[in-house]
């Protein structure tokens, strides 16, 4: 009965209703305004022809040309029906070689490439559950990428200089395929390995555990990162730069904070409550943080506020603050938001961008839950009031359903409906169900769909 009640309310409230501003408001005025636009079309969840099981990347950086030289090994199988072709997302790359790997041999395959889709002739038909391994040698060229998601970003010094000083990736929504070939949709999951070769002066960060660092005869170093639990390709990440690392741990998992060396004395102050948040969320959800480590890195010129890449969140440089600045203001809400995503977003991921509220509404409400725990109900009430006010102001410009099937670009769904409105509706559900039943519902949802 609990399961049915919670699921029914979620379906009724989270996906159907708009926040009601006045009892007399005409419901016709809150229809999805985007549906009436001739430029919009209906987005559906991606059709699954193949299942991407594992991705292994071997990478090196051409700093001068601002390119990434890569070798990708992709383990796949047909999802349900026999397949003799494979289509991968690969944006504006130089594709050098595509092969089928059989033992120690790489057998070339024919392919066609139109600058965004790599269509591969597999040479024969594979049935469901029959695995095969594809090798692709490529060069990622982010400066060619058209649209919003370049995927791979080379960052320069404030003053003009010949070489970049930092590299970072951003996969959400479809930027992952700008730096490695993949099936770049949120309803895909795979485990990963990443080998990155750099000069010794650079620090690297990626998903999962740092298995080892090996020095090479030419003076470079290769770092090997490995993540066994599967996750969506848009959550893959790589950051390379010169960082100070404050090393802590949580339940024997590495808990590291990456900041510019100038902020080394303040790294613990900036991120110091992360361990307490991990304790709180793990106990609240009855689901201990499942990933190999948790790292947080502050980068230059980030295109968003932050991003919840699995086990390695990226933050914009506004988090660089001194101890005096932190007395007046901090970014605890953002830190809590990205951490809560590691359950709602990374462990359980939306099936399509139309359902992004299943990521963002929950992570935003995670901020509320943390503030309620750490600072009390009054402080948390200020936060939820801010959420509702933000949504109501934005709703003057237009309103639509939380499940937004009609849009032009995926970035449009990342708005106050998906964040603030969704979190306010979750709070309404909590008040309606009662705290205990609401939390039991969250726990059931996580365990069923992780």
C-alpha atoms as one frame of an Amber mdcrd trajectory, in Angstrom:
protein
   0.000   0.000   0.000   2.846   2.389   0.833   4.444   1.784  -2.547   1.197
   2.321  -4.440   0.339   5.446  -2.464   3.712   7.070  -2.973   3.949   6.210
  -6.667   0.384   7.365  -7.318   1.033  10.699  -5.634   4.290  11.169  -7.496
   2.551  10.530 -10.810  -0.363  12.767  -9.926   1.504  15.644  -8.351   5.065
  15.687  -9.664   4.270  15.099 -13.314   0.855  16.631 -13.804   0.310  19.678
 -11.667   1.453  23.255 -11.712   1.862  25.130  -8.471  -1.446  26.900  -7.890
  -1.039  30.621  -7.420  -4.660  31.536  -6.613  -7.773  29.384  -6.251  -9.469
  31.214  -9.086  -6.685  31.014 -11.626  -7.892  29.836 -15.020  -6.246  26.489
 -15.761  -6.191  27.327 -19.453  -3.511  29.932 -18.731  -1.034  27.368 -17.417
  -0.921  25.147 -20.482   2.472  24.286 -21.931   3.228  27.374 -23.991   6.021
  25.577 -25.863   3.623  23.173 -27.570   2.131  26.042 -29.543   5.496  26.989
 -31.034   6.072  25.729 -34.557   9.768  25.354 -33.773   9.181  22.734 -31.077
   8.772  19.003 -31.603   8.150  16.111 -29.271  11.211  14.518 -27.703  11.032
  10.869 -26.740  13.379   8.646 -24.778  16.195   7.371 -26.976  15.526   4.061
 -28.704  17.989   1.429 -27.517  19.525  -0.663 -30.291  22.740  -1.521 -28.446
  23.736  -1.648 -24.795  27.081   0.012 -24.051  28.608  -2.093 -21.269  32.103
  -0.680 -20.746  34.251   2.163 -22.089  38.061   2.227 -21.909  39.779   5.450
 -22.990  43.502   6.020 -23.569  44.112   9.742 -23.934  46.868  12.277 -24.426
  46.610  16.043 -24.791  47.906  18.211 -27.620  47.956  21.518 -25.724  49.268
  23.572 -28.609  46.625  22.397 -31.069  43.919  22.200 -28.380  43.049  18.645
 -29.258  42.744  15.321 -27.473  44.307  12.232 -29.039  42.273   9.218 -28.085
  41.885   5.484 -28.373  38.528   4.085 -27.293  37.595   0.478 -26.579  33.814
   0.033 -26.395  32.247  -3.213 -25.190  28.671  -3.565 -26.446  25.890  -6.025
 -27.166  22.575  -5.729 -29.029  19.854  -4.562 -26.690  17.142  -6.925 -27.885
  17.051  -7.447 -31.662  19.945  -8.756 -33.835  22.161  -5.954 -35.161  24.722
  -5.803 -37.973  25.456  -2.073 -37.691  26.363   0.255 -34.837  25.751   4.003
 -34.644  27.781   6.059 -32.174  27.730   9.742 -31.268  31.051  11.426 -32.098
  31.035  15.177 -32.634  33.440  16.849 -35.083  36.309  14.412 -34.582  38.985
  13.057 -36.852  38.189   9.329 -37.023  41.362   7.487 -37.974  40.593   3.803
 -37.456  37.633   1.622 -36.496  38.274  -2.040 -35.734  36.665  -5.140 -34.296
  38.878  -6.548 -31.548  39.220 -10.331 -31.523  41.749 -11.500 -28.965  44.981
  -9.646 -29.734  43.905  -8.753 -33.265  42.244  -5.594 -34.515  40.286  -6.207
 -37.694  39.356  -3.035 -39.625  35.663  -2.318 -40.124  34.065  -0.113 -42.754
  32.323   3.000 -41.483  30.699   6.250 -42.528  31.083   9.474 -40.586  29.082
  12.677 -41.061  30.798  14.752 -38.328  28.265  13.856 -35.600  27.273  10.216
 -36.173  29.699   7.331 -36.679  27.961   4.497 -38.538  29.876   1.218 -38.377
  29.299  -1.935 -40.419  29.919  -4.767 -37.957  30.623  -7.297 -40.697  27.985
  -9.736 -39.479  24.846  -9.851 -37.375  25.089 -10.081 -33.579  22.248 -11.484
 -31.527  21.058 -10.170 -28.165  23.493 -10.854 -25.321  26.348 -11.445 -27.793
  29.131  -9.069 -26.805  31.639  -7.481 -29.158  34.540  -5.058 -28.669  35.072
  -2.016 -30.909  38.347  -0.055 -31.128  38.370   3.540 -32.393  41.410   5.748
 -32.869  40.344   9.388 -33.027  41.205  13.018 -32.368  38.734  15.178 -30.436
  38.627  18.723 -31.835  36.480  20.866 -29.516  37.040  24.094 -31.457  35.016
  22.587 -34.324  31.995  21.743 -32.194  28.858  23.666 -33.068  26.150  24.377
 -30.553  26.139  24.754 -26.792  28.048  21.697 -25.618  31.689  21.762 -26.691
  32.322  18.964 -24.225  36.042  19.681 -23.884  37.383  23.098 -22.812  40.936
  24.447 -22.890  41.309  27.390 -20.503  43.851  30.178 -20.996  45.556  32.506
 -18.543  43.861  35.882 -18.012  46.741  37.404 -19.968  47.479  36.214 -23.482
  49.681  33.129 -23.506  50.573  30.543 -26.133  49.378  27.498 -24.196  46.303
  26.761 -22.041  46.728  26.257 -18.315  43.737  23.999 -17.635  41.492  21.467
 -19.305  38.092  20.256 -18.164  35.093  18.476 -19.641  31.353  19.047 -19.328
  29.087  16.251 -20.542  25.551  17.378 -19.706  23.596  17.397 -21.936  25.333
  15.908 -24.983  28.926  17.105 -24.614  30.416  13.705 -23.784  30.450  12.709
 -27.456  32.617  15.751 -28.201  35.573  14.112 -26.404  34.968  10.373 -26.775
  32.744   8.212 -29.030  29.756   6.853 -27.138  26.005   6.400 -27.081  25.387
   9.877 -25.719  21.936   9.581 -24.145  20.906   9.585 -20.469  19.229   6.160
 -20.631  22.573   4.455 -21.322  24.879   3.113 -18.577  28.391   1.715 -18.626
  31.436   1.242 -16.427  34.680   2.944 -17.407  38.453   3.026 -17.427  40.472
   6.102 -18.337  44.212   6.392 -18.958  45.477   9.963 -19.327  49.077  10.771
 -20.250  50.373  14.202 -19.161  53.549  16.024 -18.222  54.520  15.494 -14.606
  53.554  19.045 -13.635  49.863  18.348 -14.252  47.304  16.963 -11.806  44.495
  14.849 -13.264  41.046  13.922 -11.988  38.461  11.542 -13.382  35.694   9.234
 -12.208  36.323   6.334  -9.864  39.575   5.311  -8.197  43.072   6.366  -9.134
  44.485   2.868  -9.559  48.066   3.928 -10.255  50.315   6.599 -11.785  53.159
   5.375 -14.012  56.157   7.401 -15.132  57.036   6.987 -18.792  60.521   6.978
 -20.401  59.800  10.280 -22.184  59.265  12.095 -18.881  55.462  12.015 -18.987
  53.131  10.269 -16.554  50.078   8.103 -17.178  47.279   8.127 -14.591  44.834
   5.221 -14.590  41.310   5.917 -13.289  38.732   3.126 -13.001  35.057   3.052
 -12.071  33.273  -0.298 -11.813  29.707   0.863 -11.133  27.937   1.871 -14.371
  26.724   5.397 -15.004  25.496   7.535 -17.887  28.078   8.791 -20.431  27.225
  12.441 -19.730  28.649  11.916 -16.220  32.131  10.975 -17.492  34.678  13.661
 -16.624  38.308  14.676 -16.967  40.092  17.657 -15.438  43.774  18.492 -15.906
  45.521  21.429 -14.246  47.800  22.481 -11.432  45.862  22.138  -8.190  46.455
  21.975  -4.492  44.729  18.850  -3.108  43.440  18.725   0.450  43.212  15.010
   1.215  40.648  13.691   3.668  38.626  10.483   3.790  35.134   9.265   4.597
  34.576   5.651   5.656  37.902   4.736   4.034  36.907   6.420   0.769  39.121
   9.257  -0.521  37.521  12.653   0.087  39.690  15.169  -1.764  39.282  18.896
  -2.457  41.081  20.424  -5.482  41.659  24.205  -5.446  44.134  26.742  -6.821
  47.293  26.895  -4.732  46.411  30.441  -3.611  43.386  28.986  -1.795  45.188
  26.022  -0.251  44.768  27.375   3.317  40.994  27.596   2.814  40.185  24.314
   1.032  39.065  22.673   4.274  36.918  25.708   5.129  35.266  25.730   1.693
  34.380  22.029   1.547  34.789  20.980   5.165  31.164  19.984   5.813  31.154
  17.433   2.977  31.888  14.525   5.316  28.989  15.495   7.576  26.726  15.760
   4.523  27.783  12.267   3.436  26.866  10.947   6.876  23.510  12.705   6.856
  22.399  11.755   3.340  23.565   8.148   3.686  21.589   7.669   6.901  18.555
   9.605   5.737  18.244   7.543   2.552  19.320   4.256   4.148  21.673   3.960
   1.178  25.322   4.640   1.877  27.188   6.723  -0.675  27.881   4.068  -3.338
  30.802   5.486  -5.327  34.546   4.799  -4.953  35.519   8.272  -3.807  34.274
  11.824  -3.697  36.374  14.625  -5.139  35.421  18.273  -5.607  37.405  20.510
  -7.932  37.172  24.261  -8.538  38.055  25.169 -12.131  38.462  28.367 -14.114
  35.765  29.727 -16.433  33.311  26.900 -15.835  30.200  27.247 -18.010  27.794
  26.501 -15.167  27.652  26.754 -11.390  28.620  23.144 -10.829  28.258  19.637
 -12.275  27.693  16.349 -10.475  30.057  14.137 -12.493  30.027  10.771 -10.761
  32.462  10.776  -7.800  34.069  14.026  -9.038  31.975  17.208  -8.943  33.194
  20.322 -10.739  32.529  23.840  -9.369  32.908  27.316 -10.815  35.635  29.523
  -9.371  33.176  31.470  -7.216  33.843  28.813  -4.582  37.384  30.132  -4.220
  36.943  32.139  -1.006  39.138  33.140   1.913  38.310  32.509   5.558  37.213
  36.164   5.960  34.861  35.935   2.972  33.419  32.658   4.273  32.322  34.389
   7.471  29.806  36.400   5.456  28.796  33.930   2.752  29.435  30.400   1.487
  28.251  27.991  -1.192  27.024  25.236   1.080  23.811  24.972  -0.917  25.683
  24.183  -4.141  27.943  21.693  -2.364  24.898  19.921  -0.898  23.086  20.013
  -4.255  25.901  18.299  -6.188  26.417  15.711  -3.465  22.702  14.801  -3.305
  22.858  14.287  -7.080  25.084  11.282  -6.418  21.931   9.490  -5.335  19.350
  11.372  -7.428  20.948  11.869 -10.837  23.947   9.535 -10.766  22.684   6.431
  -8.950  19.157   6.924 -10.337  19.230   8.839 -13.619  16.420  10.356 -15.654
  15.498   8.375 -18.755  15.489  11.441 -21.001  16.045  15.181 -20.676  12.267
  15.596 -20.597  12.393  13.995 -17.143  15.242  16.158 -15.803  13.129  17.098
 -12.768  13.876  13.600 -11.460  17.463  14.816 -11.168  17.195  18.510 -10.434
  14.073  18.781  -8.280  15.428  16.108  -5.964  18.913  17.651  -5.770  17.404
  21.060  -5.045  15.278  19.531  -2.316  18.457  17.923  -1.018  19.626  21.448
  -0.205  16.492  21.955   1.889  16.978  18.665   3.738  20.568  19.591   4.603
  19.684  23.082   5.836  16.833  21.677   7.912  19.202  19.167   9.519  22.129
  21.522  10.047  20.418  24.852  10.795  16.816  24.082  11.728  13.354  24.456
  10.241  13.286  28.269  10.168  16.411  28.534   8.050  15.162  25.745   5.780
  11.769  27.486   5.469  13.538  30.550   4.064  15.053  28.315   1.403  11.783
  26.683   0.308  10.114  30.120   0.213  12.921  31.306  -2.046  12.315  28.305
  -4.332   8.633  29.109  -4.694   9.212  32.815  -5.214  11.793  32.082  -7.919
   9.358  29.833  -9.743   6.435  32.262  -9.490   8.551  35.105 -10.900   9.742
  32.947 -13.787   6.233  31.620 -14.448   5.194  35.111 -15.537   7.270  34.466
 -18.663   5.624  31.079 -19.389   4.568  27.828 -17.788   4.790  24.184 -18.749
   4.634  20.695 -17.289   7.520  19.286 -15.287   7.797  16.506 -17.858   8.635
  18.726 -20.786   8.481  16.745 -24.023   8.390  19.796 -26.267  11.509  21.942
 -26.512  14.012  23.191 -29.047  17.296  22.564 -27.204  17.867  20.276 -24.184
  19.273  23.200 -22.192  15.778  24.722 -22.091  14.536  22.096 -19.618  17.058
  23.242 -16.986  14.846  25.984 -15.612  12.897  27.015 -12.518  10.215  24.439
 -13.319  12.680  21.553 -13.106  14.556  22.938 -10.075  12.519  25.225  -7.820
   8.992  24.206  -8.793   9.899  20.521  -8.624  11.492  20.874  -5.200   8.463
  22.788  -3.886   6.175  20.010  -5.119   8.344  17.443  -3.332   7.964  19.500
  -0.174   4.205  19.578  -0.713   4.208  15.786  -1.072   6.151  15.490   2.161
   3.631  17.661   4.000   0.747  15.674   2.557   2.173  12.211   3.240   3.992
  12.947   6.456   7.738  12.870   6.923   8.127   9.156   7.689   6.158   7.914
   4.681   7.841  10.434   2.391  11.337   9.266   3.403  10.299   5.616   3.062
   9.173   6.453  -0.466  12.533   8.021  -1.308  14.330   4.950   0.016  12.113
   2.582  -1.937  12.597   4.610  -5.144  16.384   4.516  -4.802  16.644   0.814
  -4.032  14.253  -0.229  -6.780  15.772   1.879  -9.564  19.477   2.218  -8.701
